[in-house]
Amino acid sequence: MKKLIDKFCETKKLNKDELHALLEISHKDREYLSQRAREISIKTFGNKIYLRGLIEISCFCKNDCYYCGLRRSNKNAERYRLTPEEILSCADKGHELGFRTFVLQGGEDAWYTDDIVCSIVEKIKTKYDDCAVTLSLGEKSYESYKRYYDSGADRYLLRHETADEAHYSKLHPSEMSLDNRKRCLYDLKEIGYQVGCGIMVGSPWQTEATIYEDIRFMKDLRPHMIGIGPFIHHKDTPFAEFENGSTYTTLVLLSILRIMFPKVLLPATTALGTADPMGREKGILAGANVLMPNLSPVSVRKKYSLYDNKICTGEEAAECKNCLERRINSIGYEVDSSRGDYPDFRREKHERN
Ligand code: SAH
Ligand code: SF4
């Protein structure tokens, strides 16, 4: 196994059998995989972890993804949306706490017209020109993405969820399509965003074959960020009875992705921290280099319920940040409070123009 891992680190390539072997890896060998991935992360980012302030702007969603607690058919969901003023005040608080990236995430909520989104982005960017704004607002047209970008948005997160057509159609109703998801990601790249894709690990009907497709897709897209976390069931969804994804496999995949994409921005996600109380620390030690503490007002946190038992729903932003900083320090890492762009991004942008 050590040989396989060494070869993988050299070639950054995996065939199906090698992926199979890694997904079945023993605890002892995983230690080695983790160590190799961690070394790569440290070589690129040092012992620094980027923090992103997450603002969950709305839990209204027009979509009906089978796995998600915000799906429109969930009649038990308590819905809220933040006003532009509330979003700005979260950013104010975040800036004061030292955050230099704000992630505005939400369900696909038509209340936020393009004009409104653009005006929020512009206001944040004008007030805080040392900050990056990341959007994660779902599937939009090329024109909408372009308008957000022209207003100053820097990055966009849109997990592809799975790159396998048949698997995609088991996770989503027929009105949603993998083709459109991919179209969005390629549009975002073309426009000039730093782009993030990703998957839930252990989503229902995920197999080694679908994960292999995910990796192939990522190689083609060449994302700047990859968000992965375990699938965690939500009691009021059609997937309520499905088992949660495994922390172990998530950690293995984090290491695989770090080795394949040495410079990619790779968060240790809240879902990982929900599945395992030490999940985020373990994620960093497996090669992740980003954490996304919550900046949403405490009054709405519980309502942004993508999955059951989500952590960090009770603390104020400052407590959240301090808690994460302590956790980072406890494993020998430090917070980096810069914008934390993708390492080659400026050059890449220059080359494109
Ligand atoms: N509406 C936007 C952003 C919010 S959802 C979008 O769908 O892109 C953000 C992410 O949460 C999704 O991409 C999905 O991967 C993750 N998610 C949703 N339900 C989940 C669950 N039950 N377990 C783990 N992650 C989940
Ligand atoms: Fe809406 Fe995103 Fe949840 Fe799908 S995953 S239902 S698009 S919030």
Coordinates of C-alpha atoms and ligand atoms in Angstrom, one line a residue:
M1 CA 0.0 0.0 0.0
K2 CA 2.8 2.4 0.8
K3 CA 4.2 1.8 -2.7
L4 CA 0.8 2.6 -4.2
I5 CA 0.5 5.8 -2.2
D6 CA 4.0 6.9 -3.1
K7 CA 3.3 6.3 -6.8
F8 CA 0.0 8.2 -6.5
C9 CA 1.8 11.1 -5.0
E10 CA 4.2 11.2 -7.9
T11 CA 1.8 10.7 -10.8
K12 CA -1.4 12.2 -9.2
K13 CA -3.3 9.5 -11.1
L14 CA -5.5 6.7 -9.9
N15 CA -7.1 3.9 -11.9
K16 CA -10.2 2.2 -10.7
D17 CA -8.4 -0.6 -8.9
E18 CA -6.1 1.9 -7.1
L19 CA -9.1 4.0 -6.1
H20 CA -10.8 0.8 -4.8
A21 CA -7.7 -0.1 -2.8
L22 CA -7.5 3.4 -1.2
L23 CA -11.2 3.4 -0.4
E24 CA -10.7 0.2 1.5
I25 CA -7.5 1.3 3.2
S26 CA -6.6 0.1 6.7
H27 CA -6.2 2.5 9.6
K28 CA -2.5 2.1 9.6
D29 CA -2.1 2.8 5.9
R30 CA -4.5 5.7 6.2
E31 CA -2.1 7.3 8.6
Y32 CA 0.5 7.3 5.9
L33 CA -1.9 8.6 3.2
S34 CA -2.9 11.4 5.6
Q35 CA 0.7 12.2 6.4
R36 CA 1.6 12.5 2.7
A37 CA -1.5 14.7 2.0
R38 CA -0.7 16.8 5.0
E39 CA 2.8 17.4 3.8
I40 CA 1.6 18.6 0.5
S41 CA -0.9 21.0 2.2
I42 CA 1.9 22.3 4.4
K43 CA 4.2 22.8 1.5
T44 CA 1.6 25.0 -0.2
F45 CA -0.1 26.8 2.7
G46 CA 2.3 26.3 5.6
N47 CA 0.5 25.6 8.9
K48 CA -2.1 28.2 8.1
I49 CA -5.8 27.6 7.9
Y50 CA -8.0 30.0 6.0
L51 CA -11.2 31.1 7.7
R52 CA -14.4 32.0 5.7
G53 CA -17.3 33.7 7.4
L54 CA -20.4 31.8 6.3
I55 CA -23.7 33.8 6.1
E56 CA -26.7 31.6 5.5
I57 CA -28.9 34.2 3.8
S58 CA -32.1 32.2 3.2
C59 CA -33.6 28.8 3.7
F60 CA -36.3 29.2 1.2
C61 CA -35.6 27.0 -1.8
K62 CA -37.5 26.4 -5.0
N63 CA -35.7 23.0 -5.5
D64 CA -36.6 19.7 -4.1
C65 CA -33.3 17.8 -3.7
Y66 CA -34.2 14.6 -1.9
Y67 CA -31.4 14.8 0.6
C68 CA -31.8 18.4 1.8
G69 CA -33.9 19.7 4.7
L70 CA -34.4 23.0 2.9
R71 CA -36.3 21.3 0.0
R72 CA -39.5 23.0 -0.9
S73 CA -41.6 20.0 0.0
N74 CA -40.5 20.0 3.6
K75 CA -43.5 21.5 5.2
N76 CA -41.9 21.3 8.7
A77 CA -39.1 23.6 7.8
E78 CA -39.3 27.0 9.4
R79 CA -38.3 29.5 6.7
Y80 CA -36.4 32.8 7.0
R81 CA -34.6 35.1 4.8
L82 CA -32.1 37.8 5.8
T83 CA -32.6 41.3 4.6
P84 CA -29.7 43.0 2.7
E85 CA -29.2 45.1 5.9
E86 CA -29.0 42.0 8.1
I87 CA -26.5 40.4 5.6
L88 CA -24.4 43.6 5.7
S89 CA -24.5 43.7 9.5
C90 CA -23.2 40.0 9.6
A91 CA -20.4 41.1 7.3
D92 CA -19.6 44.1 9.6
K93 CA -19.4 41.8 12.5
G94 CA -17.3 39.4 10.5
H95 CA -14.9 42.1 9.4
E96 CA -14.4 43.3 12.9
L97 CA -13.6 39.7 13.9
G98 CA -10.9 39.5 11.2
F99 CA -12.7 37.6 8.5
R100 CA -11.6 38.6 4.9
T101 CA -13.9 36.3 3.0
F102 CA -17.6 36.2 3.3
V103 CA -19.6 33.3 1.9
L104 CA -23.2 34.1 1.1
Q105 CA -25.1 30.8 0.9
G106 CA -28.7 30.0 0.6
G107 CA -31.5 28.0 -1.0
E108 CA -32.6 29.1 -4.5
D109 CA -34.8 31.9 -3.3
A110 CA -36.4 34.1 -6.0
W111 CA -36.9 37.0 -3.5
Y112 CA -33.2 37.8 -4.1
T113 CA -33.5 39.1 -7.6
D114 CA -30.2 39.7 -9.6
D115 CA -30.5 43.4 -8.7
I116 CA -30.7 42.6 -5.0
V117 CA -27.8 40.1 -5.1
C118 CA -25.7 42.6 -7.0
S119 CA -26.4 45.4 -4.7
I120 CA -25.5 43.3 -1.6
V121 CA -22.2 42.2 -3.2
E122 CA -21.4 45.8 -4.3
K123 CA -22.1 47.1 -0.8
I124 CA -19.8 44.6 0.9
K125 CA -17.1 45.0 -1.7
T126 CA -17.2 48.8 -1.5
K127 CA -17.1 48.9 2.2
Y128 CA -14.5 46.2 2.6
D129 CA -12.2 46.3 -0.4
D130 CA -9.8 43.9 1.3
C131 CA -12.4 41.2 1.3
A132 CA -13.5 38.4 -1.0
V133 CA -17.1 37.6 -1.6
T134 CA -18.1 34.0 -2.3
L135 CA -21.6 33.2 -3.5
S136 CA -23.3 29.8 -3.1
L137 CA -26.8 30.5 -4.3
G138 CA -27.4 27.6 -6.7
E139 CA -28.0 27.3 -10.4
K140 CA -28.4 30.5 -12.4
S141 CA -28.1 31.7 -16.0
Y142 CA -24.8 32.8 -17.5
E143 CA -26.1 36.3 -17.5
S144 CA -26.9 36.3 -13.8
Y145 CA -23.5 34.8 -12.8
K146 CA -21.9 37.5 -15.0
R147 CA -23.8 40.3 -13.3
Y148 CA -22.8 39.0 -9.9
Y149 CA -19.2 38.8 -11.0
D150 CA -19.3 42.3 -12.5
S151 CA -20.6 43.6 -9.1
G152 CA -17.5 42.2 -7.5
A153 CA -18.2 38.6 -6.5
D154 CA -14.9 36.6 -6.5
R155 CA -15.8 33.0 -6.0
Y156 CA -18.7 30.6 -6.4
L157 CA -19.5 27.4 -4.7
L158 CA -21.7 24.9 -6.4
R159 CA -21.2 21.3 -5.5
H160 CA -21.9 19.1 -8.5
E161 CA -23.1 16.4 -6.0
T162 CA -22.3 13.5 -8.3
A163 CA -20.9 13.3 -11.8
D164 CA -22.8 10.2 -12.6
E165 CA -26.0 10.8 -14.6
A166 CA -28.0 7.8 -13.1
H167 CA -26.8 8.7 -9.6
Y168 CA -27.7 12.3 -10.1
S169 CA -31.2 11.4 -11.1
K170 CA -31.6 9.4 -7.9
L171 CA -30.7 12.4 -5.7
H172 CA -32.8 14.9 -7.5
P173 CA -36.3 15.2 -9.1
S174 CA -36.4 15.1 -12.9
E175 CA -36.6 18.9 -13.2
M176 CA -33.0 19.1 -12.2
S177 CA -30.1 17.8 -14.4
L178 CA -26.5 17.0 -14.1
D179 CA -26.0 18.7 -17.5
N180 CA -27.3 22.0 -16.2
R181 CA -25.2 21.7 -13.0
K182 CA -22.1 21.2 -15.1
R183 CA -23.1 24.0 -17.4
C184 CA -23.2 26.3 -14.4
L185 CA -19.7 25.3 -13.3
Y186 CA -18.1 25.7 -16.7
D187 CA -19.9 29.1 -17.1
L188 CA -18.6 30.2 -13.7
K189 CA -15.1 29.3 -14.7
E190 CA -15.3 31.0 -18.0
I191 CA -16.6 34.2 -16.4
G192 CA -13.5 34.3 -14.2
Y193 CA -14.7 33.1 -10.7
Q194 CA -12.7 30.9 -8.5
V195 CA -15.0 27.9 -8.6
G196 CA -15.8 25.2 -6.1
C197 CA -17.5 21.9 -6.9
G198 CA -18.0 18.9 -4.6
I199 CA -19.9 16.0 -3.3
M200 CA -21.5 14.5 -0.3
V201 CA -19.6 11.4 0.8
G202 CA -21.9 8.4 1.3
S203 CA -24.9 9.8 -0.4
P204 CA -27.5 7.2 -1.1
W205 CA -26.5 5.0 -4.1
Q206 CA -23.0 6.4 -4.2
T207 CA -20.5 3.7 -5.3
E208 CA -16.8 3.5 -6.1
A209 CA -17.8 3.9 -9.7
T210 CA -19.6 7.2 -9.1
I211 CA -16.7 8.5 -7.0
Y212 CA -14.4 7.6 -9.9
E213 CA -16.6 9.7 -12.2
D214 CA -16.4 12.5 -9.7
I215 CA -12.7 12.5 -9.8
R216 CA -12.7 12.4 -13.6
F217 CA -15.0 15.3 -13.7
M218 CA -12.9 17.3 -11.2
K219 CA -9.8 16.6 -13.3
D220 CA -11.6 18.1 -16.3
L221 CA -13.1 21.1 -14.5
R222 CA -10.0 21.9 -12.5
P223 CA -11.8 23.6 -9.6
H224 CA -10.2 26.1 -7.3
M225 CA -12.1 24.7 -4.3
I226 CA -13.6 21.3 -3.5
G227 CA -16.2 21.0 -0.8
I228 CA -16.8 17.5 0.5
G229 CA -18.6 16.3 3.6
P230 CA -20.4 13.2 4.7
F231 CA -24.1 12.9 3.8
I232 CA -26.2 13.2 6.9
H233 CA -29.9 12.3 6.8
H234 CA -32.6 14.8 7.6
K235 CA -35.6 13.5 9.3
D236 CA -38.1 15.3 7.1
T237 CA -36.8 14.2 3.7
P238 CA -37.3 11.1 1.5
F239 CA -33.8 10.1 2.6
A240 CA -34.6 10.1 6.3
E241 CA -33.9 6.4 6.7
F242 CA -30.6 6.3 4.8
E243 CA -27.4 5.7 6.7
N244 CA -25.1 8.7 7.2
G245 CA -21.9 8.8 5.2
S246 CA -18.7 7.7 6.9
T247 CA -16.2 10.1 8.5
Y248 CA -13.4 7.6 7.6
T249 CA -14.2 7.6 3.9
T250 CA -14.5 11.4 3.9
L251 CA -11.0 11.7 5.4
V252 CA -9.6 9.3 2.9
L253 CA -11.2 11.3 0.1
L254 CA -9.9 14.6 1.5
S255 CA -6.4 13.1 1.3
I256 CA -6.9 11.8 -2.2
L257 CA -8.1 15.2 -3.4
R258 CA -5.2 17.0 -1.6
I259 CA -2.7 14.8 -3.4
M260 CA -4.4 15.1 -6.8
F261 CA -5.0 18.8 -6.5
P262 CA -2.1 20.1 -4.4
K263 CA -3.2 23.8 -4.4
V264 CA -7.0 23.4 -4.2
L265 CA -8.8 25.1 -1.3
L266 CA -10.2 22.2 0.6
P267 CA -12.5 22.9 3.6
A268 CA -13.0 20.6 6.6
T269 CA -16.7 21.1 6.5
T270 CA -19.4 21.5 9.2
A271 CA -20.9 18.2 8.1
L272 CA -17.6 16.5 8.9
G273 CA -17.7 18.2 12.3
T274 CA -21.3 17.1 12.8
A275 CA -20.5 13.4 11.9
D276 CA -17.5 13.4 14.3
P277 CA -16.8 15.8 17.1
M278 CA -13.2 15.9 16.1
G279 CA -14.0 15.7 12.4
R280 CA -12.7 19.2 11.4
E281 CA -9.4 18.6 13.2
K282 CA -9.1 15.2 11.5
G283 CA -10.0 16.9 8.2
I284 CA -7.1 19.3 8.5
L285 CA -4.7 16.6 9.5
A286 CA -5.9 14.7 6.4
G287 CA -5.0 17.6 4.1
A288 CA -7.8 20.2 4.4
N289 CA -6.8 23.9 4.7
V290 CA -10.1 25.9 5.1
L291 CA -12.7 26.2 7.8
M292 CA -16.0 28.0 7.5
P293 CA -17.3 29.3 10.8
N294 CA -20.8 30.6 11.0
L295 CA -21.6 34.3 10.9
S296 CA -25.4 34.0 10.6
P297 CA -27.5 35.6 13.3
V298 CA -27.9 33.0 16.1
S299 CA -31.7 33.4 15.8
V300 CA -31.8 31.8 12.4
R301 CA -29.0 29.2 12.7
K302 CA -31.2 26.2 13.6
K303 CA -33.5 27.0 10.7
Y304 CA -30.8 26.5 8.2
S305 CA -31.2 22.8 8.6
L306 CA -29.7 21.0 5.6
Y307 CA -29.3 17.8 7.8
D308 CA -30.1 16.7 11.3
N309 CA -28.0 17.8 14.4
K310 CA -26.0 20.4 12.6
I311 CA -23.3 21.8 15.0
C312 CA -22.5 25.4 15.8
T313 CA -26.1 26.6 15.9
G314 CA -26.1 28.1 19.4
E315 CA -22.9 30.3 19.5
E316 CA -22.4 33.9 18.6
A317 CA -20.0 34.5 15.7
A318 CA -17.2 35.5 18.0
E319 CA -17.5 32.3 20.1
C320 CA -17.6 30.3 16.9
K321 CA -14.4 31.9 15.7
N322 CA -12.6 31.5 19.0
C323 CA -13.7 27.9 19.3
L324 CA -12.3 27.1 15.8
E325 CA -9.1 29.0 16.5
R326 CA -8.5 27.0 19.6
R327 CA -9.2 23.8 17.8
I328 CA -6.8 24.8 15.0
N329 CA -4.1 25.7 17.5
S330 CA -4.5 22.5 19.4
I331 CA -3.3 20.5 16.4
G332 CA -0.4 22.9 15.7
Y333 CA -2.0 25.1 13.0
E334 CA -2.7 28.8 12.9
V335 CA -5.4 31.0 11.5
D336 CA -4.6 33.0 8.3
S337 CA -6.8 36.1 8.1
S338 CA -6.0 37.0 4.6
R339 CA -8.5 36.6 1.7
G340 CA -7.0 33.3 1.0
D341 CA -7.3 33.1 -2.8
Y342 CA -6.4 30.1 -4.8
P343 CA -2.5 30.2 -5.0
D344 CA -2.1 30.6 -8.8
F345 CA -5.3 32.5 -9.3
R346 CA -3.9 35.9 -10.3
R347 CA -1.5 34.3 -12.7
E348 CA -4.2 32.1 -14.2
K349 CA -6.4 35.2 -14.6
H350 CA -3.6 37.0 -16.3
E351 CA -3.0 34.2 -18.7
R352 CA -6.6 34.1 -19.7
N353 CA -6.8 37.7 -20.6
Ligands
SAH1 N1 -28.7 25.8 -2.6 C1 -27.3 25.8 -2.8 C2 -26.5 26.0 -1.6 C3 -27.0 25.5 -0.3 S1 -27.0 23.7 -0.1 C4 -26.9 24.6 -3.5 O1 -27.6 23.6 -3.5 O2 -25.8 24.6 -4.1 C5 -25.2 23.5 0.1 C6 -24.8 22.1 0.1 O3 -25.2 21.4 1.3 C7 -25.3 21.2 -1.0 O4 -24.5 21.4 -2.2 C8 -25.1 19.8 -0.5 O5 -24.0 19.1 -0.9 C9 -25.1 20.0 1.1 N2 -26.1 19.2 1.7 C10 -27.5 19.4 1.5 N3 -28.1 18.4 2.2 C11 -27.2 17.7 2.9 C12 -27.2 16.5 3.7 N4 -28.4 16.0 4.0 N5 -26.1 16.1 4.2 C13 -24.9 16.7 3.9 N6 -24.8 17.7 3.1 C14 -25.9 18.2 2.6
SF4_2 FE1 -32.2 23.8 -2.3 FE2 -29.5 23.6 -2.2 FE3 -31.1 22.2 -0.5 FE4 -31.1 21.5 -3.1 S1 -29.3 21.4 -1.7 S2 -32.9 21.8 -1.8 S3 -30.8 23.5 -4.1 S4 -30.8 24.4 -0.6

